[in-house]
Amino acid sequence: MEQNNKHTKKMIAPVIIVSLLVAYYLFFFTVVLLIPGLPLIVKLLFGIVPLLIAGVAIYVLIERINEIRSGEEDDLSNY
């Protein structure tokens, strides 16, 4: 149980940071879509990039959680 609690504590910060990042990028995407006077293609180009970055952040978060659960994060302390 102690090991599981230790892993949970290490996952809190990455989850919070990625959640805030994704919320920011979704907000940015919404604001870009609501700007009047810009052509739709420009709105989509400026809006899709933050969504792609959010997707990459979620992918990296999943990879990090898998590393924490497998115990690989402790390997760096050996060097």
Short mmCIF file of N, CA, C and O in Angstrom, two decimals:
data_model
loop_
_atom_site.label_atom_id
_atom_site.label_comp_id
_atom_site.label_asym_id
_atom_site.label_seq_id
_atom_site.Cartn_x
_atom_site.Cartn_y
_atom_site.Cartn_z
N MET A 1 0.83 -1.20 0.00
CA MET A 1 0.00 0.00 0.00
C MET A 1 0.87 1.26 0.00
O MET A 1 0.53 2.23 -0.63
N GLU A 2 1.98 1.19 0.73
CA GLU A 2 2.88 2.34 0.80
C GLU A 2 3.44 2.69 -0.57
O GLU A 2 3.55 3.85 -0.94
N GLN A 3 3.78 1.67 -1.36
CA GLN A 3 4.32 1.87 -2.70
C GLN A 3 3.28 2.56 -3.60
O GLN A 3 3.61 3.44 -4.37
N ASN A 4 2.03 2.14 -3.51
CA ASN A 4 0.96 2.73 -4.31
C ASN A 4 0.74 4.19 -3.94
O ASN A 4 0.54 5.04 -4.81
N ASN A 5 0.79 4.50 -2.65
CA ASN A 5 0.62 5.88 -2.19
C ASN A 5 1.77 6.75 -2.69
O ASN A 5 1.58 7.90 -3.05
N LYS A 6 2.98 6.19 -2.71
CA LYS A 6 4.15 6.91 -3.19
C LYS A 6 4.00 7.24 -4.68
O LYS A 6 4.33 8.34 -5.12
N HIS A 7 3.50 6.29 -5.45
CA HIS A 7 3.29 6.53 -6.88
C HIS A 7 2.21 7.57 -7.11
O HIS A 7 2.33 8.40 -8.01
N THR A 8 1.16 7.54 -6.31
CA THR A 8 0.07 8.50 -6.46
C THR A 8 0.57 9.92 -6.20
O THR A 8 0.21 10.85 -6.93
N LYS A 9 1.41 10.09 -5.20
CA LYS A 9 1.94 11.42 -4.89
C LYS A 9 2.79 11.96 -6.04
O LYS A 9 2.79 13.15 -6.31
N LYS A 10 3.52 11.08 -6.71
CA LYS A 10 4.37 11.51 -7.82
C LYS A 10 3.57 11.84 -9.07
O LYS A 10 4.08 12.52 -9.95
N MET A 11 2.33 11.37 -9.14
CA MET A 11 1.50 11.63 -10.32
C MET A 11 0.68 12.91 -10.19
O MET A 11 0.17 13.41 -11.18
N ILE A 12 0.56 13.46 -8.99
CA ILE A 12 -0.32 14.60 -8.77
C ILE A 12 0.14 15.83 -9.56
O ILE A 12 -0.65 16.45 -10.28
N ALA A 13 1.41 16.19 -9.45
CA ALA A 13 1.91 17.40 -10.12
C ALA A 13 1.78 17.33 -11.64
O ALA A 13 1.27 18.28 -12.25
N PRO A 14 2.21 16.24 -12.29
CA PRO A 14 2.05 16.20 -13.75
C PRO A 14 0.58 16.28 -14.20
O PRO A 14 0.27 16.94 -15.18
N VAL A 15 -0.31 15.64 -13.46
CA VAL A 15 -1.72 15.67 -13.83
C VAL A 15 -2.28 17.08 -13.70
O VAL A 15 -3.01 17.56 -14.58
N ILE A 16 -1.93 17.77 -12.62
CA ILE A 16 -2.42 19.15 -12.43
C ILE A 16 -1.87 20.07 -13.51
O ILE A 16 -2.61 20.87 -14.10
N ILE A 17 -0.58 19.97 -13.80
CA ILE A 17 0.03 20.84 -14.80
C ILE A 17 -0.57 20.61 -16.18
O ILE A 17 -0.92 21.56 -16.89
N VAL A 18 -0.72 19.35 -16.57
CA VAL A 18 -1.29 19.06 -17.89
C VAL A 18 -2.76 19.47 -17.94
O VAL A 18 -3.22 19.98 -18.96
N SER A 19 -3.49 19.32 -16.86
CA SER A 19 -4.89 19.75 -16.82
C SER A 19 -5.00 21.26 -17.04
O SER A 19 -5.84 21.72 -17.81
N LEU A 20 -4.14 22.02 -16.36
CA LEU A 20 -4.15 23.48 -16.54
C LEU A 20 -3.74 23.86 -17.96
O LEU A 20 -4.33 24.77 -18.57
N LEU A 21 -2.75 23.17 -18.50
CA LEU A 21 -2.29 23.45 -19.86
C LEU A 21 -3.39 23.17 -20.87
O LEU A 21 -3.63 23.98 -21.77
N VAL A 22 -4.05 22.04 -20.75
CA VAL A 22 -5.13 21.69 -21.67
C VAL A 22 -6.29 22.67 -21.54
O VAL A 22 -6.87 23.10 -22.55
N ALA A 23 -6.62 23.07 -20.31
CA ALA A 23 -7.69 24.05 -20.12
C ALA A 23 -7.33 25.38 -20.79
O ALA A 23 -8.18 26.01 -21.44
N TYR A 24 -6.07 25.80 -20.67
CA TYR A 24 -5.63 27.04 -21.30
C TYR A 24 -5.74 26.95 -22.82
O TYR A 24 -6.23 27.88 -23.47
N TYR A 25 -5.28 25.84 -23.39
CA TYR A 25 -5.34 25.70 -24.84
C TYR A 25 -6.76 25.60 -25.36
O TYR A 25 -7.08 26.12 -26.43
N LEU A 26 -7.65 24.96 -24.62
CA LEU A 26 -9.06 24.91 -25.02
C LEU A 26 -9.68 26.31 -24.96
O LEU A 26 -10.45 26.69 -25.84
N PHE A 27 -9.33 27.07 -23.93
CA PHE A 27 -9.80 28.45 -23.82
C PHE A 27 -9.27 29.28 -24.99
O PHE A 27 -10.02 30.04 -25.61
N PHE A 28 -7.99 29.12 -25.31
CA PHE A 28 -7.40 29.85 -26.43
C PHE A 28 -8.10 29.50 -27.74
O PHE A 28 -8.40 30.37 -28.55
N PHE A 29 -8.37 28.22 -27.96
CA PHE A 29 -9.07 27.76 -29.17
C PHE A 29 -10.46 28.40 -29.25
O PHE A 29 -10.86 28.89 -30.32
N THR A 30 -11.16 28.44 -28.14
CA THR A 30 -12.50 29.05 -28.12
C THR A 30 -12.44 30.54 -28.42
O THR A 30 -13.25 31.05 -29.20
N VAL A 31 -11.47 31.23 -27.82
CA VAL A 31 -11.34 32.67 -28.06
C VAL A 31 -11.00 32.94 -29.52
O VAL A 31 -11.56 33.87 -30.14
N VAL A 32 -10.13 32.15 -30.10
CA VAL A 32 -9.76 32.35 -31.51
C VAL A 32 -10.98 32.15 -32.40
O VAL A 32 -11.18 32.91 -33.36
N LEU A 33 -11.80 31.17 -32.10
CA LEU A 33 -12.99 30.94 -32.92
C LEU A 33 -14.02 32.05 -32.79
O LEU A 33 -14.79 32.28 -33.71
N LEU A 34 -14.01 32.75 -31.68
CA LEU A 34 -14.99 33.81 -31.45
C LEU A 34 -14.54 35.18 -31.96
O LEU A 34 -15.31 36.14 -31.89
N ILE A 35 -13.33 35.31 -32.47
CA ILE A 35 -12.85 36.59 -32.98
C ILE A 35 -13.58 36.91 -34.28
O ILE A 35 -13.51 36.16 -35.26
N PRO A 36 -14.30 38.03 -34.29
CA PRO A 36 -15.02 38.38 -35.52
C PRO A 36 -14.07 38.98 -36.56
O PRO A 36 -13.06 39.58 -36.24
N GLY A 37 -14.41 38.79 -37.81
CA GLY A 37 -13.66 39.42 -38.89
C GLY A 37 -12.54 38.57 -39.47
O GLY A 37 -12.02 38.90 -40.52
N LEU A 38 -12.15 37.50 -38.79
CA LEU A 38 -11.11 36.63 -39.35
C LEU A 38 -11.76 35.56 -40.22
O LEU A 38 -12.81 35.04 -39.87
N PRO A 39 -11.14 35.23 -41.32
CA PRO A 39 -11.67 34.13 -42.13
C PRO A 39 -11.62 32.82 -41.35
O PRO A 39 -10.77 32.63 -40.47
N LEU A 40 -12.53 31.92 -41.68
CA LEU A 40 -12.64 30.66 -40.96
C LEU A 40 -11.36 29.84 -41.04
O LEU A 40 -10.93 29.23 -40.05
N ILE A 41 -10.69 29.87 -42.18
CA ILE A 41 -9.46 29.09 -42.34
C ILE A 41 -8.37 29.59 -41.39
O ILE A 41 -7.63 28.80 -40.81
N VAL A 42 -8.29 30.90 -41.19
CA VAL A 42 -7.30 31.47 -40.27
C VAL A 42 -7.64 31.07 -38.84
O VAL A 42 -6.76 30.70 -38.05
N LYS A 43 -8.92 31.12 -38.51
CA LYS A 43 -9.35 30.71 -37.17
C LYS A 43 -8.98 29.26 -36.91
O LYS A 43 -8.49 28.92 -35.83
N LEU A 44 -9.22 28.41 -37.89
CA LEU A 44 -8.92 27.00 -37.70
C LEU A 44 -7.42 26.75 -37.60
O LEU A 44 -6.97 25.93 -36.80
N LEU A 45 -6.63 27.46 -38.42
CA LEU A 45 -5.18 27.28 -38.36
C LEU A 45 -4.63 27.70 -37.01
O LEU A 45 -3.80 27.00 -36.42
N PHE A 46 -5.08 28.85 -36.51
CA PHE A 46 -4.60 29.32 -35.21
C PHE A 46 -5.22 28.53 -34.06
O PHE A 46 -4.69 28.53 -32.96
N GLY A 47 -6.33 27.88 -34.29
CA GLY A 47 -6.98 27.12 -33.25
C GLY A 47 -6.53 25.68 -33.16
O GLY A 47 -6.50 25.09 -32.09
N ILE A 48 -6.15 25.10 -34.30
CA ILE A 48 -5.78 23.68 -34.30
C ILE A 48 -4.40 23.46 -33.67
O ILE A 48 -4.19 22.44 -33.01
N VAL A 49 -3.50 24.39 -33.83
CA VAL A 49 -2.15 24.22 -33.26
C VAL A 49 -2.21 24.04 -31.74
O VAL A 49 -1.60 23.10 -31.21
N PRO A 50 -2.92 24.87 -30.99
CA PRO A 50 -3.01 24.63 -29.55
C PRO A 50 -3.68 23.30 -29.21
O PRO A 50 -3.30 22.64 -28.24
N LEU A 51 -4.64 22.87 -30.01
CA LEU A 51 -5.27 21.58 -29.75
C LEU A 51 -4.29 20.44 -29.98
O LEU A 51 -4.29 19.45 -29.24
N LEU A 52 -3.44 20.57 -30.98
CA LEU A 52 -2.41 19.56 -31.22
C LEU A 52 -1.40 19.52 -30.06
O LEU A 52 -0.99 18.44 -29.62
N ILE A 53 -1.03 20.68 -29.57
CA ILE A 53 -0.10 20.75 -28.44
C ILE A 53 -0.75 20.12 -27.20
O ILE A 53 -0.09 19.41 -26.44
N ALA A 54 -2.04 20.36 -27.00
CA ALA A 54 -2.74 19.75 -25.87
C ALA A 54 -2.76 18.23 -26.01
O ALA A 54 -2.58 17.51 -25.02
N GLY A 55 -2.96 17.74 -27.22
CA GLY A 55 -2.94 16.30 -27.45
C GLY A 55 -1.58 15.70 -27.14
O GLY A 55 -1.49 14.62 -26.54
N VAL A 56 -0.52 16.38 -27.54
CA VAL A 56 0.83 15.91 -27.25
C VAL A 56 1.08 15.91 -25.74
O VAL A 56 1.69 14.99 -25.19
N ALA A 57 0.60 16.95 -25.05
CA ALA A 57 0.77 17.02 -23.60
C ALA A 57 0.06 15.85 -22.91
O ALA A 57 0.60 15.27 -21.96
N ILE A 58 -1.13 15.50 -23.39
CA ILE A 58 -1.85 14.37 -22.81
C ILE A 58 -1.10 13.07 -23.08
O ILE A 58 -0.99 12.21 -22.19
N TYR A 59 -0.57 12.91 -24.27
CA TYR A 59 0.21 11.71 -24.60
C TYR A 59 1.44 11.59 -23.69
O TYR A 59 1.73 10.52 -23.17
N VAL A 60 2.15 12.69 -23.50
CA VAL A 60 3.34 12.69 -22.64
C VAL A 60 2.94 12.39 -21.19
O VAL A 60 3.65 11.68 -20.48
N LEU A 61 1.80 12.91 -20.75
CA LEU A 61 1.32 12.62 -19.40
C LEU A 61 1.06 11.14 -19.23
O LEU A 61 1.45 10.55 -18.21
N ILE A 62 0.43 10.52 -20.20
CA ILE A 62 0.17 9.09 -20.12
C ILE A 62 1.47 8.31 -20.06
O ILE A 62 1.61 7.36 -19.27
N GLU A 63 2.45 8.71 -20.87
CA GLU A 63 3.76 8.05 -20.83
C GLU A 63 4.41 8.22 -19.46
O GLU A 63 5.01 7.29 -18.91
N ARG A 64 4.32 9.41 -18.90
CA ARG A 64 4.92 9.68 -17.58
C ARG A 64 4.24 8.85 -16.49
O ARG A 64 4.92 8.31 -15.60
N ILE A 65 2.93 8.74 -16.55
CA ILE A 65 2.22 7.93 -15.56
C ILE A 65 2.65 6.47 -15.67
O ILE A 65 2.86 5.80 -14.65
N ASN A 66 2.82 5.98 -16.88
CA ASN A 66 3.29 4.61 -17.06
C ASN A 66 4.70 4.43 -16.50
O ASN A 66 5.01 3.39 -15.91
N GLU A 67 5.57 5.43 -16.69
CA GLU A 67 6.92 5.36 -16.12
C GLU A 67 6.88 5.33 -14.60
O GLU A 67 7.62 4.57 -13.97
N ILE A 68 6.05 6.16 -14.02
CA ILE A 68 5.95 6.21 -12.56
C ILE A 68 5.45 4.88 -12.02
O ILE A 68 5.97 4.34 -11.04
N ARG A 69 4.44 4.32 -12.66
CA ARG A 69 3.89 3.05 -12.19
C ARG A 69 4.87 1.90 -12.32
O ARG A 69 4.88 0.99 -11.51
N SER A 70 5.72 1.94 -13.36
CA SER A 70 6.68 0.85 -13.55
C SER A 70 7.95 1.04 -12.73
O SER A 70 8.78 0.15 -12.66
N GLY A 71 8.12 2.21 -12.11
CA GLY A 71 9.29 2.46 -11.28
C GLY A 71 10.49 2.95 -12.04
O GLY A 71 11.58 3.02 -11.50
N GLU A 72 10.35 3.32 -13.30
CA GLU A 72 11.48 3.77 -14.11
C GLU A 72 12.02 5.13 -13.70
O GLU A 72 13.14 5.47 -14.03
N GLU A 73 11.23 5.91 -12.96
CA GLU A 73 11.69 7.25 -12.60
C GLU A 73 12.85 7.18 -11.63
O GLU A 73 13.61 8.13 -11.49
N ASP A 74 13.03 6.05 -10.94
CA ASP A 74 14.12 5.92 -9.99
C ASP A 74 15.44 5.59 -10.67
O ASP A 74 16.49 5.65 -10.05
N ASP A 75 15.42 5.21 -11.94
CA ASP A 75 16.65 4.85 -12.64
C ASP A 75 17.59 6.03 -12.79
O ASP A 75 18.80 5.85 -12.83
N LEU A 76 17.08 7.23 -12.88
CA LEU A 76 17.95 8.41 -13.06
C LEU A 76 18.78 8.69 -11.83
O LEU A 76 19.85 9.29 -11.91
N SER A 77 18.33 8.27 -10.66
CA SER A 77 19.07 8.54 -9.44
C SER A 77 20.34 7.68 -9.35
O SER A 77 21.19 7.94 -8.51
N ASN A 78 20.48 6.69 -10.21
CA ASN A 78 21.66 5.83 -10.20
C ASN A 78 22.85 6.47 -10.90
O ASN A 78 23.97 5.97 -10.80
N TYR A 79 22.65 7.55 -11.60
CA TYR A 79 23.74 8.16 -12.39
C TYR A 79 24.32 9.37 -11.71
O TYR A 79 23.77 10.10 -11.05
#
